[in-house]
Amino acid sequence: MEPTTRDAACFEAGIKFGALYHQFAGTPVSPDSADSLERAIEESIENQPFCESVEVDILTEKLADEIDHGYTELTGKYLEVEIIIDHEDTEVVTRMEMEDGYPLMKIESVREK
């Protein structure tokens, strides 16, 4: 069976999340640098094909509560992300947020335009 447009759009969303998480996990971050890092992540991932939008929120209050020496490393526990893919008139909305101590990436919705 050939993959459907819907399958391809969901696959593209997964690729974007894999790139985002594994490219930026471990980046030094502080509450002062969070805004610029959010923009850098968004702009980097938005360069990829079929990426309609990326919204990254680094949870600065949580980050500040856990910093001992000026900064820490970026991990999933400090991130909430939404990525929207537009592939051949199929829109996929995906999110990443902590669930049961794990940065879970999931499909929120898929719709034909």
PDB file of N, CA and C in Angstrom:
ATOM      1  N   MET A   1       0.829  -1.167   0.000  1.00  0.00           N
ATOM      2  CA  MET A   1       0.000   0.000   0.000  1.00  0.00           C
ATOM      3  C   MET A   1       0.885   1.246   0.000  1.00  0.00           C
ATOM      4  N   GLU A   2       0.538   2.190  -0.840  1.00  0.00           N
ATOM      5  CA  GLU A   2       1.247   3.469  -0.917  1.00  0.00           C
ATOM      6  C   GLU A   2       0.897   4.326   0.299  1.00  0.00           C
ATOM      7  N   PRO A   3       1.867   5.064   0.833  1.00  0.00           N
ATOM      8  CA  PRO A   3       1.545   6.002   1.915  1.00  0.00           C
ATOM      9  C   PRO A   3       0.592   7.088   1.404  1.00  0.00           C
ATOM     10  N   THR A   4      -0.328   7.478   2.243  1.00  0.00           N
ATOM     11  CA  THR A   4      -1.259   8.541   1.883  1.00  0.00           C
ATOM     12  C   THR A   4      -0.613   9.903   2.144  1.00  0.00           C
ATOM     13  N   THR A   5      -1.242  10.941   1.640  1.00  0.00           N
ATOM     14  CA  THR A   5      -0.793  12.299   1.935  1.00  0.00           C
ATOM     15  C   THR A   5      -0.828  12.537   3.441  1.00  0.00           C
ATOM     16  N   ARG A   6      -1.848  12.024   4.079  1.00  0.00           N
ATOM     17  CA  ARG A   6      -1.983  12.126   5.537  1.00  0.00           C
ATOM     18  C   ARG A   6      -0.798  11.459   6.234  1.00  0.00           C
ATOM     19  N   ASP A   7      -0.420  10.264   5.776  1.00  0.00           N
ATOM     20  CA  ASP A   7       0.741   9.564   6.344  1.00  0.00           C
ATOM     21  C   ASP A   7       2.006  10.401   6.180  1.00  0.00           C
ATOM     22  N   ALA A   8       2.193  10.948   4.991  1.00  0.00           N
ATOM     23  CA  ALA A   8       3.394  11.735   4.713  1.00  0.00           C
ATOM     24  C   ALA A   8       3.442  12.995   5.574  1.00  0.00           C
ATOM     25  N   ALA A   9       2.300  13.640   5.762  1.00  0.00           N
ATOM     26  CA  ALA A   9       2.254  14.850   6.584  1.00  0.00           C
ATOM     27  C   ALA A   9       2.600  14.524   8.041  1.00  0.00           C
ATOM     28  N   CYS A  10       2.089  13.431   8.563  1.00  0.00           N
ATOM     29  CA  CYS A  10       2.407  13.014   9.939  1.00  0.00           C
ATOM     30  C   CYS A  10       3.882  12.642  10.065  1.00  0.00           C
ATOM     31  N   PHE A  11       4.423  11.982   9.061  1.00  0.00           N
ATOM     32  CA  PHE A  11       5.846  11.641   9.055  1.00  0.00           C
ATOM     33  C   PHE A  11       6.694  12.912   9.102  1.00  0.00           C
ATOM     34  N   GLU A  12       6.325  13.906   8.295  1.00  0.00           N
ATOM     35  CA  GLU A  12       7.050  15.172   8.279  1.00  0.00           C
ATOM     36  C   GLU A  12       7.051  15.819   9.667  1.00  0.00           C
ATOM     37  N   ALA A  13       5.943  15.749  10.356  1.00  0.00           N
ATOM     38  CA  ALA A  13       5.864  16.304  11.715  1.00  0.00           C
ATOM     39  C   ALA A  13       6.856  15.589  12.634  1.00  0.00           C
ATOM     40  N   GLY A  14       6.928  14.278  12.531  1.00  0.00           N
ATOM     41  CA  GLY A  14       7.868  13.515  13.349  1.00  0.00           C
ATOM     42  C   GLY A  14       9.311  13.878  13.060  1.00  0.00           C
ATOM     43  N   ILE A  15       9.630  14.082  11.807  1.00  0.00           N
ATOM     44  CA  ILE A  15      10.989  14.481  11.424  1.00  0.00           C
ATOM     45  C   ILE A  15      11.341  15.824  12.056  1.00  0.00           C
ATOM     46  N   LYS A  16      10.395  16.764  12.019  1.00  0.00           N
ATOM     47  CA  LYS A  16      10.654  18.088  12.596  1.00  0.00           C
ATOM     48  C   LYS A  16      10.921  17.991  14.095  1.00  0.00           C
ATOM     49  N   PHE A  17      10.125  17.183  14.794  1.00  0.00           N
ATOM     50  CA  PHE A  17      10.328  17.042  16.239  1.00  0.00           C
ATOM     51  C   PHE A  17      11.650  16.354  16.557  1.00  0.00           C
ATOM     52  N   GLY A  18      12.013  15.344  15.789  1.00  0.00           N
ATOM     53  CA  GLY A  18      13.299  14.681  16.009  1.00  0.00           C
ATOM     54  C   GLY A  18      14.455  15.641  15.835  1.00  0.00           C
ATOM     55  N   ALA A  19      14.387  16.446  14.786  1.00  0.00           N
ATOM     56  CA  ALA A  19      15.450  17.435  14.545  1.00  0.00           C
ATOM     57  C   ALA A  19      15.482  18.463  15.666  1.00  0.00           C
ATOM     58  N   LEU A  20      14.324  18.973  16.038  1.00  0.00           N
ATOM     59  CA  LEU A  20      14.257  19.999  17.075  1.00  0.00           C
ATOM     60  C   LEU A  20      14.837  19.484  18.387  1.00  0.00           C
ATOM     61  N   TYR A  21      14.346  18.355  18.838  1.00  0.00           N
ATOM     62  CA  TYR A  21      14.755  17.874  20.157  1.00  0.00           C
ATOM     63  C   TYR A  21      16.236  17.511  20.191  1.00  0.00           C
ATOM     64  N   HIS A  22      16.679  16.763  19.216  1.00  0.00           N
ATOM     65  CA  HIS A  22      18.052  16.259  19.275  1.00  0.00           C
ATOM     66  C   HIS A  22      19.089  17.292  18.835  1.00  0.00           C
ATOM     67  N   GLN A  23      18.661  18.312  18.137  1.00  0.00           N
ATOM     68  CA  GLN A  23      19.587  19.388  17.787  1.00  0.00           C
ATOM     69  C   GLN A  23      19.815  20.325  18.964  1.00  0.00           C
ATOM     70  N   PHE A  24      18.777  20.584  19.766  1.00  0.00           N
ATOM     71  CA  PHE A  24      18.876  21.616  20.792  1.00  0.00           C
ATOM     72  C   PHE A  24      18.976  21.096  22.223  1.00  0.00           C
ATOM     73  N   ALA A  25      18.680  19.827  22.462  1.00  0.00           N
ATOM     74  CA  ALA A  25      18.844  19.280  23.816  1.00  0.00           C
ATOM     75  C   ALA A  25      20.309  19.414  24.213  1.00  0.00           C
ATOM     76  N   GLY A  26      20.533  19.923  25.411  1.00  0.00           N
ATOM     77  CA  GLY A  26      21.890  20.115  25.902  1.00  0.00           C
ATOM     78  C   GLY A  26      22.426  21.519  25.707  1.00  0.00           C
ATOM     79  N   THR A  27      21.683  22.364  24.987  1.00  0.00           N
ATOM     80  CA  THR A  27      22.112  23.741  24.783  1.00  0.00           C
ATOM     81  C   THR A  27      22.091  24.491  26.119  1.00  0.00           C
ATOM     82  N   PRO A  28      23.146  25.215  26.449  1.00  0.00           N
ATOM     83  CA  PRO A  28      23.119  26.018  27.668  1.00  0.00           C
ATOM     84  C   PRO A  28      22.016  27.078  27.579  1.00  0.00           C
ATOM     85  N   VAL A  29      21.230  27.211  28.647  1.00  0.00           N
ATOM     86  CA  VAL A  29      20.122  28.168  28.643  1.00  0.00           C
ATOM     87  C   VAL A  29      19.932  28.743  30.047  1.00  0.00           C
ATOM     88  N   SER A  30      19.519  29.987  30.076  1.00  0.00           N
ATOM     89  CA  SER A  30      19.164  30.661  31.326  1.00  0.00           C
ATOM     90  C   SER A  30      17.876  31.434  31.061  1.00  0.00           C
ATOM     91  N   PRO A  31      17.214  31.913  32.101  1.00  0.00           N
ATOM     92  CA  PRO A  31      16.017  32.737  31.851  1.00  0.00           C
ATOM     93  C   PRO A  31      16.318  33.940  30.960  1.00  0.00           C
ATOM     94  N   ASP A  32      17.517  34.506  31.067  1.00  0.00           N
ATOM     95  CA  ASP A  32      17.873  35.663  30.244  1.00  0.00           C
ATOM     96  C   ASP A  32      18.060  35.321  28.764  1.00  0.00           C
ATOM     97  N   SER A  33      18.476  34.104  28.468  1.00  0.00           N
ATOM     98  CA  SER A  33      18.719  33.715  27.075  1.00  0.00           C
ATOM     99  C   SER A  33      17.568  32.920  26.460  1.00  0.00           C
ATOM    100  N   ALA A  34      16.539  32.644  27.252  1.00  0.00           N
ATOM    101  CA  ALA A  34      15.447  31.779  26.774  1.00  0.00           C
ATOM    102  C   ALA A  34      14.733  32.348  25.549  1.00  0.00           C
ATOM    103  N   ASP A  35      14.430  33.643  25.550  1.00  0.00           N
ATOM    104  CA  ASP A  35      13.708  34.234  24.413  1.00  0.00           C
ATOM    105  C   ASP A  35      14.477  34.088  23.109  1.00  0.00           C
ATOM    106  N   SER A  36      15.763  34.373  23.140  1.00  0.00           N
ATOM    107  CA  SER A  36      16.540  34.285  21.901  1.00  0.00           C
ATOM    108  C   SER A  36      16.697  32.831  21.462  1.00  0.00           C
ATOM    109  N   LEU A  37      16.789  31.910  22.414  1.00  0.00           N
ATOM    110  CA  LEU A  37      16.878  30.493  22.060  1.00  0.00           C
ATOM    111  C   LEU A  37      15.555  30.001  21.477  1.00  0.00           C
ATOM    112  N   GLU A  38      14.433  30.456  22.031  1.00  0.00           N
ATOM    113  CA  GLU A  38      13.127  30.097  21.459  1.00  0.00           C
ATOM    114  C   GLU A  38      13.068  30.503  19.990  1.00  0.00           C
ATOM    115  N   ARG A  39      13.457  31.746  19.682  1.00  0.00           N
ATOM    116  CA  ARG A  39      13.422  32.238  18.300  1.00  0.00           C
ATOM    117  C   ARG A  39      14.367  31.448  17.407  1.00  0.00           C
ATOM    118  N   ALA A  40      15.551  31.136  17.905  1.00  0.00           N
ATOM    119  CA  ALA A  40      16.519  30.375  17.098  1.00  0.00           C
ATOM    120  C   ALA A  40      15.979  28.992  16.763  1.00  0.00           C
ATOM    121  N   ILE A  41      15.357  28.339  17.731  1.00  0.00           N
ATOM    122  CA  ILE A  41      14.786  27.008  17.490  1.00  0.00           C
ATOM    123  C   ILE A  41      13.666  27.116  16.459  1.00  0.00           C
ATOM    124  N   GLU A  42      12.761  28.064  16.660  1.00  0.00           N
ATOM    125  CA  GLU A  42      11.639  28.233  15.725  1.00  0.00           C
ATOM    126  C   GLU A  42      12.131  28.481  14.309  1.00  0.00           C
ATOM    127  N   GLU A  43      13.052  29.421  14.153  1.00  0.00           N
ATOM    128  CA  GLU A  43      13.534  29.763  12.818  1.00  0.00           C
ATOM    129  C   GLU A  43      14.289  28.614  12.172  1.00  0.00           C
ATOM    130  N   SER A  44      15.015  27.853  12.961  1.00  0.00           N
ATOM    131  CA  SER A  44      15.748  26.711  12.423  1.00  0.00           C
ATOM    132  C   SER A  44      14.796  25.653  11.873  1.00  0.00           C
ATOM    133  N   ILE A  45      13.802  25.288  12.651  1.00  0.00           N
ATOM    134  CA  ILE A  45      12.881  24.226  12.237  1.00  0.00           C
ATOM    135  C   ILE A  45      11.963  24.705  11.110  1.00  0.00           C
ATOM    136  N   GLU A  46      11.576  25.983  11.138  1.00  0.00           N
ATOM    137  CA  GLU A  46      10.710  26.517  10.072  1.00  0.00           C
ATOM    138  C   GLU A  46      11.377  26.488   8.705  1.00  0.00           C
ATOM    139  N   ASN A  47      12.704  26.370   8.657  1.00  0.00           N
ATOM    140  CA  ASN A  47      13.401  26.261   7.372  1.00  0.00           C
ATOM    141  C   ASN A  47      13.106  24.951   6.655  1.00  0.00           C
ATOM    142  N   GLN A  48      12.660  23.944   7.369  1.00  0.00           N
ATOM    143  CA  GLN A  48      12.461  22.628   6.780  1.00  0.00           C
ATOM    144  C   GLN A  48      11.195  22.598   5.915  1.00  0.00           C
ATOM    145  N   PRO A  49      11.189  21.738   4.904  1.00  0.00           N
ATOM    146  CA  PRO A  49      10.033  21.654   4.006  1.00  0.00           C
ATOM    147  C   PRO A  49       8.732  21.341   4.746  1.00  0.00           C
ATOM    148  N   PHE A  50       7.649  21.925   4.276  1.00  0.00           N
ATOM    149  CA  PHE A  50       6.278  21.692   4.728  1.00  0.00           C
ATOM    150  C   PHE A  50       5.978  22.239   6.122  1.00  0.00           C
ATOM    151  N   CYS A  51       6.911  22.958   6.705  1.00  0.00           N
ATOM    152  CA  CYS A  51       6.719  23.482   8.054  1.00  0.00           C
ATOM    153  C   CYS A  51       5.972  24.807   7.965  1.00  0.00           C
ATOM    154  N   GLU A  52       4.737  24.809   8.401  1.00  0.00           N
ATOM    155  CA  GLU A  52       3.906  26.009   8.370  1.00  0.00           C
ATOM    156  C   GLU A  52       4.260  26.955   9.514  1.00  0.00           C
ATOM    157  N   SER A  53       4.396  26.415  10.732  1.00  0.00           N
ATOM    158  CA  SER A  53       4.773  27.262  11.866  1.00  0.00           C
ATOM    159  C   SER A  53       5.331  26.408  13.002  1.00  0.00           C
ATOM    160  N   VAL A  54       6.136  27.068  13.824  1.00  0.00           N
ATOM    161  CA  VAL A  54       6.727  26.448  15.006  1.00  0.00           C
ATOM    162  C   VAL A  54       6.602  27.454  16.141  1.00  0.00           C
ATOM    163  N   GLU A  55       6.077  27.006  17.268  1.00  0.00           N
ATOM    164  CA  GLU A  55       5.997  27.861  18.447  1.00  0.00           C
ATOM    165  C   GLU A  55       6.682  27.136  19.597  1.00  0.00           C
ATOM    166  N   VAL A  56       7.748  27.743  20.116  1.00  0.00           N
ATOM    167  CA  VAL A  56       8.537  27.160  21.198  1.00  0.00           C
ATOM    168  C   VAL A  56       8.364  28.027  22.435  1.00  0.00           C
ATOM    169  N   ASP A  57       8.049  27.391  23.542  1.00  0.00           N
ATOM    170  CA  ASP A  57       7.951  28.086  24.816  1.00  0.00           C
ATOM    171  C   ASP A  57       8.902  27.406  25.800  1.00  0.00           C
ATOM    172  N   ILE A  58       9.967  28.112  26.157  1.00  0.00           N
ATOM    173  CA  ILE A  58      10.863  27.618  27.200  1.00  0.00           C
ATOM    174  C   ILE A  58      10.282  28.094  28.528  1.00  0.00           C
ATOM    175  N   LEU A  59      10.022  27.170  29.402  1.00  0.00           N
ATOM    176  CA  LEU A  59       9.350  27.457  30.666  1.00  0.00           C
ATOM    177  C   LEU A  59      10.330  28.115  31.636  1.00  0.00           C
ATOM    178  N   THR A  60      10.418  29.432  31.548  1.00  0.00           N
ATOM    179  CA  THR A  60      11.464  30.162  32.272  1.00  0.00           C
ATOM    180  C   THR A  60      11.297  30.113  33.785  1.00  0.00           C
ATOM    181  N   GLU A  61      10.068  30.060  34.286  1.00  0.00           N
ATOM    182  CA  GLU A  61       9.896  29.955  35.739  1.00  0.00           C
ATOM    183  C   GLU A  61      10.456  28.638  36.254  1.00  0.00           C
ATOM    184  N   LYS A  62      10.143  27.563  35.548  1.00  0.00           N
ATOM    185  CA  LYS A  62      10.677  26.251  35.931  1.00  0.00           C
ATOM    186  C   LYS A  62      12.199  26.241  35.803  1.00  0.00           C
ATOM    187  N   LEU A  63      12.680  26.825  34.739  1.00  0.00           N
ATOM    188  CA  LEU A  63      14.116  26.922  34.495  1.00  0.00           C
ATOM    189  C   LEU A  63      14.801  27.667  35.648  1.00  0.00           C
ATOM    190  N   ALA A  64      14.263  28.812  36.011  1.00  0.00           N
ATOM    191  CA  ALA A  64      14.854  29.630  37.079  1.00  0.00           C
ATOM    192  C   ALA A  64      14.863  28.890  38.412  1.00  0.00           C
ATOM    193  N   ASP A  65      13.817  28.122  38.685  1.00  0.00           N
ATOM    194  CA  ASP A  65      13.725  27.381  39.949  1.00  0.00           C
ATOM    195  C   ASP A  65      14.804  26.310  40.084  1.00  0.00           C
ATOM    196  N   GLU A  66      15.316  25.825  38.952  1.00  0.00           N
ATOM    197  CA  GLU A  66      16.236  24.695  38.992  1.00  0.00           C
ATOM    198  C   GLU A  66      17.686  25.058  38.674  1.00  0.00           C
ATOM    199  N   ILE A  67      17.957  26.337  38.473  1.00  0.00           N
ATOM    200  CA  ILE A  67      19.319  26.762  38.139  1.00  0.00           C
ATOM    201  C   ILE A  67      20.115  27.007  39.413  1.00  0.00           C
ATOM    202  N   ASP A  68      21.293  26.390  39.490  1.00  0.00           N
ATOM    203  CA  ASP A  68      22.167  26.574  40.638  1.00  0.00           C
ATOM    204  C   ASP A  68      23.307  27.543  40.349  1.00  0.00           C
ATOM    205  N   HIS A  69      23.760  27.607  39.113  1.00  0.00           N
ATOM    206  CA  HIS A  69      24.980  28.346  38.795  1.00  0.00           C
ATOM    207  C   HIS A  69      24.864  29.187  37.516  1.00  0.00           C
ATOM    208  N   GLY A  70      23.736  29.863  37.333  1.00  0.00           N
ATOM    209  CA  GLY A  70      23.593  30.800  36.230  1.00  0.00           C
ATOM    210  C   GLY A  70      22.934  30.270  34.976  1.00  0.00           C
ATOM    211  N   TYR A  71      23.064  28.978  34.719  1.00  0.00           N
ATOM    212  CA  TYR A  71      22.425  28.399  33.537  1.00  0.00           C
ATOM    213  C   TYR A  71      22.239  26.899  33.771  1.00  0.00           C
ATOM    214  N   THR A  72      21.519  26.269  32.861  1.00  0.00           N
ATOM    215  CA  THR A  72      21.383  24.814  32.869  1.00  0.00           C
ATOM    216  C   THR A  72      21.310  24.354  31.423  1.00  0.00           C
ATOM    217  N   GLU A  73      21.191  23.064  31.218  1.00  0.00           N
ATOM    218  CA  GLU A  73      21.062  22.523  29.867  1.00  0.00           C
ATOM    219  C   GLU A  73      19.592  22.387  29.501  1.00  0.00           C
ATOM    220  N   LEU A  74      19.264  22.731  28.268  1.00  0.00           N
ATOM    221  CA  LEU A  74      17.904  22.605  27.776  1.00  0.00           C
ATOM    222  C   LEU A  74      17.532  21.129  27.667  1.00  0.00           C
ATOM    223  N   THR A  75      16.408  20.773  28.252  1.00  0.00           N
ATOM    224  CA  THR A  75      15.842  19.425  28.125  1.00  0.00           C
ATOM    225  C   THR A  75      14.342  19.565  27.896  1.00  0.00           C
ATOM    226  N   GLY A  76      13.693  18.465  27.628  1.00  0.00           N
ATOM    227  CA  GLY A  76      12.261  18.458  27.383  1.00  0.00           C
ATOM    228  C   GLY A  76      11.436  18.979  28.538  1.00  0.00           C
ATOM    229  N   LYS A  77      11.952  18.876  29.755  1.00  0.00           N
ATOM    230  CA  LYS A  77      11.151  19.340  30.898  1.00  0.00           C
ATOM    231  C   LYS A  77      10.989  20.852  30.926  1.00  0.00           C
ATOM    232  N   TYR A  78      11.775  21.569  30.139  1.00  0.00           N
ATOM    233  CA  TYR A  78      11.660  23.018  30.072  1.00  0.00           C
ATOM    234  C   TYR A  78      10.968  23.502  28.801  1.00  0.00           C
ATOM    235  N   LEU A  79      10.470  22.603  27.984  1.00  0.00           N
ATOM    236  CA  LEU A  79       9.934  22.967  26.668  1.00  0.00           C
ATOM    237  C   LEU A  79       8.464  22.607  26.494  1.00  0.00           C
ATOM    238  N   GLU A  80       7.736  23.500  25.845  1.00  0.00           N
ATOM    239  CA  GLU A  80       6.446  23.189  25.252  1.00  0.00           C
ATOM    240  C   GLU A  80       6.528  23.686  23.816  1.00  0.00           C
ATOM    241  N   VAL A  81       6.154  22.833  22.876  1.00  0.00           N
ATOM    242  CA  VAL A  81       6.343  23.137  21.456  1.00  0.00           C
ATOM    243  C   VAL A  81       5.084  22.768  20.685  1.00  0.00           C
ATOM    244  N   GLU A  82       4.734  23.610  19.721  1.00  0.00           N
ATOM    245  CA  GLU A  82       3.693  23.275  18.755  1.00  0.00           C
ATOM    246  C   GLU A  82       4.293  23.432  17.371  1.00  0.00           C
ATOM    247  N   ILE A  83       4.103  22.418  16.533  1.00  0.00           N
ATOM    248  CA  ILE A  83       4.548  22.472  15.140  1.00  0.00           C
ATOM    249  C   ILE A  83       3.343  22.182  14.261  1.00  0.00           C
ATOM    250  N   ILE A  84       3.171  23.016  13.239  1.00  0.00           N
ATOM    251  CA  ILE A  84       2.098  22.806  12.267  1.00  0.00           C
ATOM    252  C   ILE A  84       2.733  22.528  10.915  1.00  0.00           C
ATOM    253  N   ILE A  85       2.320  21.414  10.324  1.00  0.00           N
ATOM    254  CA  ILE A  85       2.802  20.966   9.015  1.00  0.00           C
ATOM    255  C   ILE A  85       1.694  21.164   7.995  1.00  0.00           C
ATOM    256  N   ASP A  86       2.052  21.644   6.816  1.00  0.00           N
ATOM    257  CA  ASP A  86       1.117  21.759   5.697  1.00  0.00           C
ATOM    258  C   ASP A  86       1.734  21.009   4.525  1.00  0.00           C
ATOM    259  N   HIS A  87       1.174  19.846   4.230  1.00  0.00           N
ATOM    260  CA  HIS A  87       1.705  18.992   3.160  1.00  0.00           C
ATOM    261  C   HIS A  87       0.573  18.601   2.223  1.00  0.00           C
ATOM    262  N   GLU A  88       0.632  19.130   1.009  1.00  0.00           N
ATOM    263  CA  GLU A  88      -0.360  18.803  -0.023  1.00  0.00           C
ATOM    264  C   GLU A  88      -1.787  18.910   0.498  1.00  0.00           C
ATOM    265  N   ASP A  89      -2.130  20.055   1.054  1.00  0.00           N
ATOM    266  CA  ASP A  89      -3.474  20.349   1.551  1.00  0.00           C
ATOM    267  C   ASP A  89      -3.892  19.506   2.760  1.00  0.00           C
ATOM    268  N   THR A  90      -2.937  18.948   3.463  1.00  0.00           N
ATOM    269  CA  THR A  90      -3.212  18.288   4.738  1.00  0.00           C
ATOM    270  C   THR A  90      -2.454  19.040   5.822  1.00  0.00           C
ATOM    271  N   GLU A  91      -3.179  19.439   6.853  1.00  0.00           N
ATOM    272  CA  GLU A  91      -2.572  20.155   7.969  1.00  0.00           C
ATOM    273  C   GLU A  91      -2.495  19.232   9.190  1.00  0.00           C
ATOM    274  N   VAL A  92      -1.302  19.160   9.773  1.00  0.00           N
ATOM    275  CA  VAL A  92      -1.083  18.360  10.977  1.00  0.00           C
ATOM    276  C   VAL A  92      -0.609  19.302  12.080  1.00  0.00           C
ATOM    277  N   VAL A  93      -1.306  19.262  13.205  1.00  0.00           N
ATOM    278  CA  VAL A  93      -0.931  20.059  14.374  1.00  0.00           C
ATOM    279  C   VAL A  93      -0.368  19.099  15.410  1.00  0.00           C
ATOM    280  N   THR A  94       0.857  19.366  15.844  1.00  0.00           N
ATOM    281  CA  THR A  94       1.532  18.493  16.801  1.00  0.00           C
ATOM    282  C   THR A  94       2.001  19.306  17.999  1.00  0.00           C
ATOM    283  N   ARG A  95       2.191  18.619  19.120  1.00  0.00           N
ATOM    284  CA  ARG A  95       2.651  19.270  20.349  1.00  0.00           C
ATOM    285  C   ARG A  95       3.657  18.382  21.063  1.00  0.00           C
ATOM    286  N   MET A  96       4.507  19.051  21.835  1.00  0.00           N
ATOM    287  CA  MET A  96       5.384  18.350  22.770  1.00  0.00           C
ATOM    288  C   MET A  96       5.232  19.029  24.115  1.00  0.00           C
ATOM    289  N   GLU A  97       4.975  18.225  25.132  1.00  0.00           N
ATOM    290  CA  GLU A  97       4.916  18.704  26.503  1.00  0.00           C
ATOM    291  C   GLU A  97       5.179  17.528  27.432  1.00  0.00           C
ATOM    292  N   MET A  98       5.517  17.830  28.658  1.00  0.00           N
ATOM    293  CA  MET A  98       5.822  16.769  29.617  1.00  0.00           C
ATOM    294  C   MET A  98       4.553  16.005  29.984  1.00  0.00           C
ATOM    295  N   GLU A  99       4.683  14.700  30.000  1.00  0.00           N
ATOM    296  CA  GLU A  99       3.597  13.833  30.438  1.00  0.00           C
ATOM    297  C   GLU A  99       4.215  12.668  31.195  1.00  0.00           C
ATOM    298  N   ASP A 100       3.868  12.549  32.462  1.00  0.00           N
ATOM    299  CA  ASP A 100       4.416  11.502  33.324  1.00  0.00           C
ATOM    300  C   ASP A 100       5.943  11.494  33.326  1.00  0.00           C
ATOM    301  N   GLY A 101       6.545  12.685  33.375  1.00  0.00           N
ATOM    302  CA  GLY A 101       7.994  12.807  33.457  1.00  0.00           C
ATOM    303  C   GLY A 101       8.737  12.600  32.150  1.00  0.00           C
ATOM    304  N   TYR A 102       8.020  12.575  31.024  1.00  0.00           N
ATOM    305  CA  TYR A 102       8.632  12.318  29.724  1.00  0.00           C
ATOM    306  C   TYR A 102       8.183  13.394  28.737  1.00  0.00           C
ATOM    307  N   PRO A 103       9.100  13.924  27.896  1.00  0.00           N
ATOM    308  CA  PRO A 103       8.683  14.910  26.894  1.00  0.00           C
ATOM    309  C   PRO A 103       7.959  14.220  25.737  1.00  0.00           C
ATOM    310  N   LEU A 104       6.640  14.152  25.835  1.00  0.00           N
ATOM    311  CA  LEU A 104       5.828  13.413  24.869  1.00  0.00           C
ATOM    312  C   LEU A 104       5.497  14.284  23.662  1.00  0.00           C
ATOM    313  N   MET A 105       5.763  13.751  22.476  1.00  0.00           N
ATOM    314  CA  MET A 105       5.439  14.411  21.216  1.00  0.00           C
ATOM    315  C   MET A 105       4.230  13.687  20.648  1.00  0.00           C
ATOM    316  N   LYS A 106       3.189  14.453  20.302  1.00  0.00           N
ATOM    317  CA  LYS A 106       1.968  13.792  19.837  1.00  0.00           C
ATOM    318  C   LYS A 106       1.256  14.614  18.781  1.00  0.00           C
ATOM    319  N   ILE A 107       0.418  13.939  18.012  1.00  0.00           N
ATOM    320  CA  ILE A 107      -0.412  14.574  17.003  1.00  0.00           C
ATOM    321  C   ILE A 107      -1.685  15.056  17.687  1.00  0.00           C
ATOM    322  N   GLU A 108      -1.967  16.343  17.569  1.00  0.00           N
ATOM    323  CA  GLU A 108      -3.189  16.913  18.142  1.00  0.00           C
ATOM    324  C   GLU A 108      -4.348  16.780  17.166  1.00  0.00           C
ATOM    325  N   SER A 109      -4.061  17.062  15.868  1.00  0.00           N
ATOM    326  CA  SER A 109      -5.133  16.976  14.880  1.00  0.00           C
ATOM    327  C   SER A 109      -4.546  16.841  13.481  1.00  0.00           C
ATOM    328  N   VAL A 110      -5.372  16.265  12.603  1.00  0.00           N
ATOM    329  CA  VAL A 110      -5.030  16.161  11.173  1.00  0.00           C
ATOM    330  C   VAL A 110      -6.303  16.543  10.432  1.00  0.00           C
ATOM    331  N   ARG A 111      -6.150  17.457   9.483  1.00  0.00           N
ATOM    332  CA  ARG A 111      -7.334  17.834   8.712  1.00  0.00           C
ATOM    333  C   ARG A 111      -6.958  18.116   7.262  1.00  0.00           C
ATOM    334  N   GLU A 112      -7.887  17.790   6.392  1.00  0.00           N
ATOM    335  CA  GLU A 112      -7.738  18.100   4.973  1.00  0.00           C
ATOM    336  C   GLU A 112      -8.216  19.519   4.774  1.00  0.00           C
ATOM    337  N   LYS A 113      -7.453  20.299   3.997  1.00  0.00           N
ATOM    338  CA  LYS A 113      -7.826  21.703   3.743  1.00  0.00           C
ATOM    339  C   LYS A 113      -8.663  21.827   2.500  1.00  0.00           C
TER     340      LYS A 113
END
